[in-house]
Amino acid sequence: MLVSRCLHVTVTLVPLLPLTPAMITRDKITEISGTDKVILLLGYTGTGRSTFINAIGEGDRASVNKSPGCMRPCTKKIASFRLTPLGSNEPPVVLVDTPGFGNDTDFVTFATIHDWLLTHTSIETVSIFWFCQIGSNRRTNSEGETWKSFKSACGEEAMKASVTVVTTGWGGPGGTRHAEREQQLKTEFLTGCTFERLPIDTDSTFSASACRIIDNAVPGSRLLIQKEFIDEGKPLDETTHGQHEERRKPPPPSKGIMSGIRKAFEFLGRKS
């Protein structure tokens, strides 16, 4: 695989020796080749997708929010980065950084990913890394709904063949609680997926762990949204995911509520 060859060099009768991250180049790109292995990085804001990209190789960098605890999305648009091993015939890997979910941005984020897939119809199969902060207390109904939407876009087959759940933040306090949460994710919410652990980004093994996760990535498959939206030519609102999103939309305000809002603004206008 790509990264293992970059991290190690084989010498007869000598153990594999670790090399430097400089053995991989990282370039921001706009075009994707048919030989590229494509991995979409998805997840909530602040779960470490951009930091993951910057940990592998040397070159162009993904934007990272440097304010601790800030939940404002730093990735506003989809950006693709090609990782190319120096001196290797292995095909490059393209990591696709996407805007984060959360903060009422789910519909916009999914729409952005749909548009990206529609403009990259030559991509036959994709792998997905879903990033999840293992120490987060964000397990809410909203997060559960996001995962349901995610599953409706992937389909059951691709959830097993394409998705790796990357749990971030290992190595900090709360080890037992983190293990319990990981088990909950495996058995209740993201069943059937491959799971990988990534240490806190200050850990000396972070870069090596990121490379290992790419090496271990499941092969990938065609997503259900690709099959229905691109292959079958269904309108988005007739796809499985589109219908799921339609059911998620909050009902429009009733006339009584809108009337009350108008009266409130009229009252404020008179007072001013």
CSV table of C-alpha atoms in Angstrom, one decimal:
chain,number,residue,atom,x,y,z
A,1,MET,CA,0.0,0.0,0.0
A,2,LEU,CA,0.9,3.6,-0.5
A,3,VAL,CA,1.9,4.8,2.9
A,4,SER,CA,3.6,1.7,4.3
A,5,ARG,CA,6.1,1.9,1.4
A,6,CYS,CA,6.7,5.5,2.2
A,7,LEU,CA,7.2,4.9,5.9
A,8,HIS,CA,9.5,1.9,5.5
A,9,VAL,CA,12.1,0.6,3.2
A,10,THR,CA,12.7,-3.1,2.7
A,11,VAL,CA,16.3,-4.4,3.0
A,12,THR,CA,17.2,-8.1,2.7
A,13,LEU,CA,17.4,-9.8,6.1
A,14,VAL,CA,17.0,-6.4,7.9
A,15,PRO,CA,13.8,-5.2,9.7
A,16,LEU,CA,11.8,-2.5,8.1
A,17,LEU,CA,13.3,0.9,8.9
A,18,PRO,CA,11.1,4.0,9.5
A,19,LEU,CA,11.6,6.9,7.0
A,20,THR,CA,10.6,10.5,7.3
A,21,PRO,CA,7.2,12.0,6.2
A,22,ALA,CA,9.1,13.7,3.4
A,23,MET,CA,8.9,10.5,1.5
A,24,ILE,CA,5.3,11.5,0.7
A,25,THR,CA,4.4,14.7,-1.2
A,26,ARG,CA,1.0,16.4,-0.5
A,27,ASP,CA,-0.5,18.6,-3.2
A,28,LYS,CA,-3.8,20.4,-3.3
A,29,ILE,CA,-5.5,19.5,-6.6
A,30,THR,CA,-8.7,20.3,-8.5
A,31,GLU,CA,-8.7,17.3,-10.9
A,32,ILE,CA,-8.8,13.7,-9.9
A,33,SER,CA,-7.4,10.9,-12.0
A,34,GLY,CA,-9.0,7.6,-12.6
A,35,THR,CA,-6.1,5.8,-11.0
A,36,ASP,CA,-6.3,7.7,-7.7
A,37,LYS,CA,-7.6,6.0,-4.6
A,38,VAL,CA,-10.2,8.5,-3.3
A,39,ILE,CA,-11.0,8.8,0.4
A,40,LEU,CA,-13.7,11.2,1.5
A,41,LEU,CA,-13.1,12.6,5.0
A,42,LEU,CA,-16.5,13.3,6.8
A,43,GLY,CA,-17.5,14.2,10.3
A,44,TYR,CA,-18.5,16.8,12.7
A,45,THR,CA,-16.7,20.1,13.0
A,46,GLY,CA,-13.6,19.9,15.1
A,47,THR,CA,-13.0,16.2,14.9
A,48,GLY,CA,-9.6,16.5,13.2
A,49,ARG,CA,-10.1,15.8,9.5
A,50,SER,CA,-7.8,18.7,8.3
A,51,THR,CA,-5.2,17.9,11.0
A,52,PHE,CA,-5.2,14.3,9.7
A,53,ILE,CA,-4.4,15.5,6.2
A,54,ASN,CA,-1.5,17.8,7.4
A,55,ALA,CA,0.1,14.9,9.4
A,56,ILE,CA,0.9,12.9,6.2
A,57,GLY,CA,3.7,14.0,3.9
A,58,GLU,CA,4.9,17.5,3.1
A,59,GLY,CA,3.4,20.2,0.9
A,60,ASP,CA,0.2,22.1,0.7
A,61,ARG,CA,-1.8,22.3,3.9
A,62,ALA,CA,-5.4,22.0,4.8
A,63,SER,CA,-6.9,24.9,6.8
A,64,VAL,CA,-7.1,24.2,10.5
A,65,ASN,CA,-8.9,26.1,13.2
A,66,LYS,CA,-6.3,26.9,15.8
A,67,SER,CA,-8.7,28.2,18.5
A,68,PRO,CA,-9.1,25.5,21.1
A,69,GLY,CA,-12.7,24.4,21.6
A,70,CYS,CA,-13.9,26.5,18.7
A,71,MET,CA,-16.8,24.7,16.9
A,72,ARG,CA,-16.9,27.1,13.9
A,73,PRO,CA,-16.1,25.1,10.7
A,74,CYS,CA,-12.7,25.9,9.3
A,75,THR,CA,-13.3,23.9,6.0
A,76,LYS,CA,-15.9,25.9,4.1
A,77,LYS,CA,-15.4,24.2,0.7
A,78,ILE,CA,-14.4,20.8,-0.4
A,79,ALA,CA,-10.6,20.5,-1.0
A,80,SER,CA,-8.7,17.6,-2.4
A,81,PHE,CA,-5.1,16.6,-1.6
A,82,ARG,CA,-3.1,14.0,-3.5
A,83,LEU,CA,-0.5,12.0,-1.5
A,84,THR,CA,2.2,10.7,-3.8
A,85,PRO,CA,4.9,8.3,-2.6
A,86,LEU,CA,8.4,9.2,-3.9
A,87,GLY,CA,10.1,6.4,-5.7
A,88,SER,CA,7.1,4.1,-5.7
A,89,ASN,CA,4.8,2.7,-8.4
A,90,GLU,CA,1.8,2.6,-6.0
A,91,PRO,CA,-1.1,4.7,-7.1
A,92,PRO,CA,-1.6,8.0,-5.3
A,93,VAL,CA,-4.2,8.5,-2.6
A,94,VAL,CA,-6.5,11.5,-2.7
A,95,LEU,CA,-7.9,12.8,0.6
A,96,VAL,CA,-11.0,14.9,0.1
A,97,ASP,CA,-11.6,17.3,3.0
A,98,THR,CA,-15.2,18.3,3.4
A,99,PRO,CA,-17.1,20.9,5.5
A,100,GLY,CA,-18.1,19.7,8.9
A,101,PHE,CA,-21.5,18.6,10.1
A,102,GLY,CA,-23.3,20.2,13.0
A,103,ASN,CA,-24.4,23.7,13.9
A,104,ASP,CA,-27.5,23.2,11.7
A,105,THR,CA,-25.3,22.7,8.6
A,106,ASP,CA,-26.2,19.1,7.8
A,107,PHE,CA,-28.4,19.9,4.8
A,108,VAL,CA,-25.9,22.3,3.3
A,109,THR,CA,-23.0,19.9,3.9
A,110,PHE,CA,-24.8,16.9,2.3
A,111,ALA,CA,-25.8,19.1,-0.7
A,112,THR,CA,-22.1,20.2,-1.1
A,113,ILE,CA,-21.0,16.6,-1.2
A,114,HIS,CA,-23.8,15.7,-3.7
A,115,ASP,CA,-22.6,18.5,-6.0
A,116,TRP,CA,-19.0,17.3,-5.7
A,117,LEU,CA,-19.9,13.7,-6.6
A,118,LEU,CA,-21.9,15.0,-9.6
A,119,THR,CA,-18.9,16.9,-11.0
A,120,HIS,CA,-16.6,13.9,-10.4
A,121,THR,CA,-18.6,11.2,-12.2
A,122,SER,CA,-15.4,9.4,-13.3
A,123,ILE,CA,-14.8,8.2,-9.7
A,124,GLU,CA,-16.0,4.6,-9.7
A,125,THR,CA,-15.6,3.8,-6.0
A,126,VAL,CA,-14.8,5.8,-2.9
A,127,SER,CA,-13.7,5.0,0.6
A,128,ILE,CA,-15.0,7.1,3.5
A,129,PHE,CA,-13.3,8.0,6.8
A,130,TRP,CA,-16.0,9.2,9.3
A,131,PHE,CA,-14.2,11.2,12.0
A,132,CYS,CA,-15.6,11.0,15.6
A,133,GLN,CA,-14.1,12.7,18.6
A,134,ILE,CA,-14.1,9.9,21.2
A,135,GLY,CA,-14.2,12.2,24.2
A,136,SER,CA,-17.0,14.3,22.9
A,137,ASN,CA,-20.3,14.5,24.9
A,138,ARG,CA,-22.1,15.5,21.7
A,139,ARG,CA,-24.2,12.3,21.6
A,140,THR,CA,-27.5,13.9,20.9
A,141,ASN,CA,-30.6,13.2,18.9
A,142,SER,CA,-29.2,15.6,16.3
A,143,GLU,CA,-26.0,13.5,15.9
A,144,GLY,CA,-28.0,10.4,15.6
A,145,GLU,CA,-30.1,11.9,12.8
A,146,THR,CA,-26.9,12.9,11.0
A,147,TRP,CA,-25.7,9.3,11.1
A,148,LYS,CA,-29.0,8.1,9.8
A,149,SER,CA,-28.7,10.5,6.9
A,150,PHE,CA,-25.2,9.3,6.3
A,151,LYS,CA,-26.3,5.7,6.2
A,152,SER,CA,-29.1,6.6,3.7
A,153,ALA,CA,-26.5,8.2,1.4
A,154,CYS,CA,-24.1,5.2,1.6
A,155,GLY,CA,-26.4,2.3,1.7
A,156,GLU,CA,-26.0,-0.9,3.8
A,157,GLU,CA,-23.5,-2.5,1.4
A,158,ALA,CA,-21.2,0.5,1.2
A,159,MET,CA,-21.3,1.1,5.0
A,160,LYS,CA,-19.4,-2.2,5.3
A,161,ALA,CA,-17.3,-2.0,2.1
A,162,SER,CA,-16.4,1.7,2.2
A,163,VAL,CA,-16.6,3.3,5.7
A,164,THR,CA,-13.9,3.4,8.3
A,165,VAL,CA,-14.8,5.2,11.6
A,166,VAL,CA,-11.8,7.1,12.8
A,167,THR,CA,-12.1,7.8,16.5
A,168,THR,CA,-9.8,10.7,17.5
A,169,GLY,CA,-8.5,11.9,20.8
A,170,TRP,CA,-7.1,8.7,22.3
A,171,GLY,CA,-4.4,9.0,24.8
A,172,GLY,CA,-6.0,11.7,26.9
A,173,PRO,CA,-7.9,11.3,30.2
A,174,GLY,CA,-11.0,9.1,30.3
A,175,GLY,CA,-9.6,5.9,28.7
A,176,THR,CA,-12.3,3.6,30.2
A,177,ARG,CA,-15.1,6.0,29.2
A,178,HIS,CA,-13.7,6.3,25.7
A,179,ALA,CA,-13.6,2.5,25.3
A,180,GLU,CA,-17.2,2.3,26.4
A,181,ARG,CA,-18.2,5.0,23.9
A,182,GLU,CA,-16.4,3.2,21.1
A,183,GLN,CA,-18.3,0.1,21.9
A,184,GLN,CA,-21.5,2.0,21.9
A,185,LEU,CA,-20.7,3.4,18.4
A,186,LYS,CA,-19.9,-0.1,17.2
A,187,THR,CA,-23.0,-1.8,18.5
A,188,GLU,CA,-25.7,0.9,18.4
A,189,PHE,CA,-25.0,3.6,15.8
A,190,LEU,CA,-22.3,2.7,13.2
A,191,THR,CA,-22.6,-1.0,13.0
A,192,GLY,CA,-20.8,-2.9,10.3
A,193,CYS,CA,-18.1,-0.3,9.9
A,194,THR,CA,-14.4,-0.8,10.3
A,195,PHE,CA,-13.0,1.2,13.4
A,196,GLU,CA,-9.6,2.8,13.8
A,197,ARG,CA,-8.1,4.8,16.7
A,198,LEU,CA,-6.1,8.0,16.3
A,199,PRO,CA,-4.2,9.5,19.3
A,200,ILE,CA,-4.4,13.2,20.3
A,201,ASP,CA,-2.7,15.3,17.7
A,202,THR,CA,0.2,16.3,20.1
A,203,ASP,CA,1.2,12.6,20.4
A,204,SER,CA,4.4,11.7,18.7
A,205,THR,CA,2.7,8.7,17.0
A,206,PHE,CA,0.0,10.8,15.4
A,207,SER,CA,1.6,10.9,11.9
A,208,ALA,CA,2.4,7.2,11.9
A,209,SER,CA,-1.1,6.3,13.1
A,210,ALA,CA,-2.6,8.4,10.3
A,211,CYS,CA,-0.5,6.6,7.7
A,212,ARG,CA,-1.5,3.2,9.2
A,213,ILE,CA,-5.1,4.1,9.0
A,214,ILE,CA,-4.8,4.9,5.3
A,215,ASP,CA,-2.9,1.6,4.7
A,216,ASN,CA,-5.7,-0.3,6.4
A,217,ALA,CA,-8.5,1.5,4.6
A,218,VAL,CA,-11.3,-0.7,3.3
A,219,PRO,CA,-11.2,-1.0,-0.5
A,220,GLY,CA,-14.3,1.2,-1.1
A,221,SER,CA,-17.3,0.7,-3.2
A,222,ARG,CA,-20.0,2.6,-5.1
A,223,LEU,CA,-22.2,4.5,-2.8
A,224,LEU,CA,-26.0,4.2,-3.0
A,225,ILE,CA,-26.2,7.9,-3.7
A,226,GLN,CA,-23.8,7.5,-6.7
A,227,LYS,CA,-25.8,4.5,-8.0
A,228,GLU,CA,-29.2,6.3,-7.8
A,229,PHE,CA,-28.2,9.9,-8.6
A,230,ILE,CA,-25.5,9.3,-11.2
A,231,ASP,CA,-25.9,5.8,-12.7
A,232,GLU,CA,-29.7,5.7,-12.7
A,233,GLY,CA,-30.3,9.4,-13.3
A,234,LYS,CA,-32.8,9.8,-10.5
A,235,PRO,CA,-33.6,13.3,-9.3
A,236,LEU,CA,-32.1,14.0,-6.0
A,237,ASP,CA,-35.4,14.2,-4.2
A,238,GLU,CA,-36.3,10.7,-5.5
A,239,THR,CA,-33.1,9.0,-4.2
A,240,THR,CA,-33.2,7.1,-0.9
A,241,HIS,CA,-31.1,9.8,0.7
A,242,GLY,CA,-33.2,12.6,-0.8
A,243,GLN,CA,-36.4,11.1,0.5
A,244,HIS,CA,-34.8,10.7,4.0
A,245,GLU,CA,-33.7,14.3,4.0
A,246,GLU,CA,-37.2,15.4,3.0
A,247,ARG,CA,-38.6,13.7,6.0
A,248,ARG,CA,-36.0,15.3,8.2
A,249,LYS,CA,-37.0,18.9,7.2
A,250,PRO,CA,-38.8,20.7,10.0
A,251,PRO,CA,-42.4,21.6,9.2
A,252,PRO,CA,-42.9,25.2,8.1
A,253,PRO,CA,-44.2,27.6,10.7
A,254,SER,CA,-48.0,27.7,10.9
A,255,LYS,CA,-49.9,30.7,9.8
A,256,GLY,CA,-50.7,31.5,13.4
A,257,ILE,CA,-47.0,31.6,14.3
A,258,MET,CA,-46.1,33.7,11.3
A,259,SER,CA,-48.9,36.1,12.1
A,260,GLY,CA,-47.6,36.5,15.6
A,261,ILE,CA,-44.1,37.2,14.3
A,262,ARG,CA,-45.4,39.9,11.9
A,263,LYS,CA,-47.4,41.5,14.7
A,264,ALA,CA,-44.3,41.6,17.0
A,265,PHE,CA,-42.3,43.3,14.3
A,266,GLU,CA,-45.1,45.8,13.7
A,267,PHE,CA,-45.2,46.5,17.4
A,268,LEU,CA,-41.5,47.1,17.6
A,269,GLY,CA,-41.7,49.3,14.5
A,270,ARG,CA,-44.3,51.5,16.2
A,271,LYS,CA,-42.3,51.8,19.4
A,272,SER,CA,-39.2,52.9,17.5
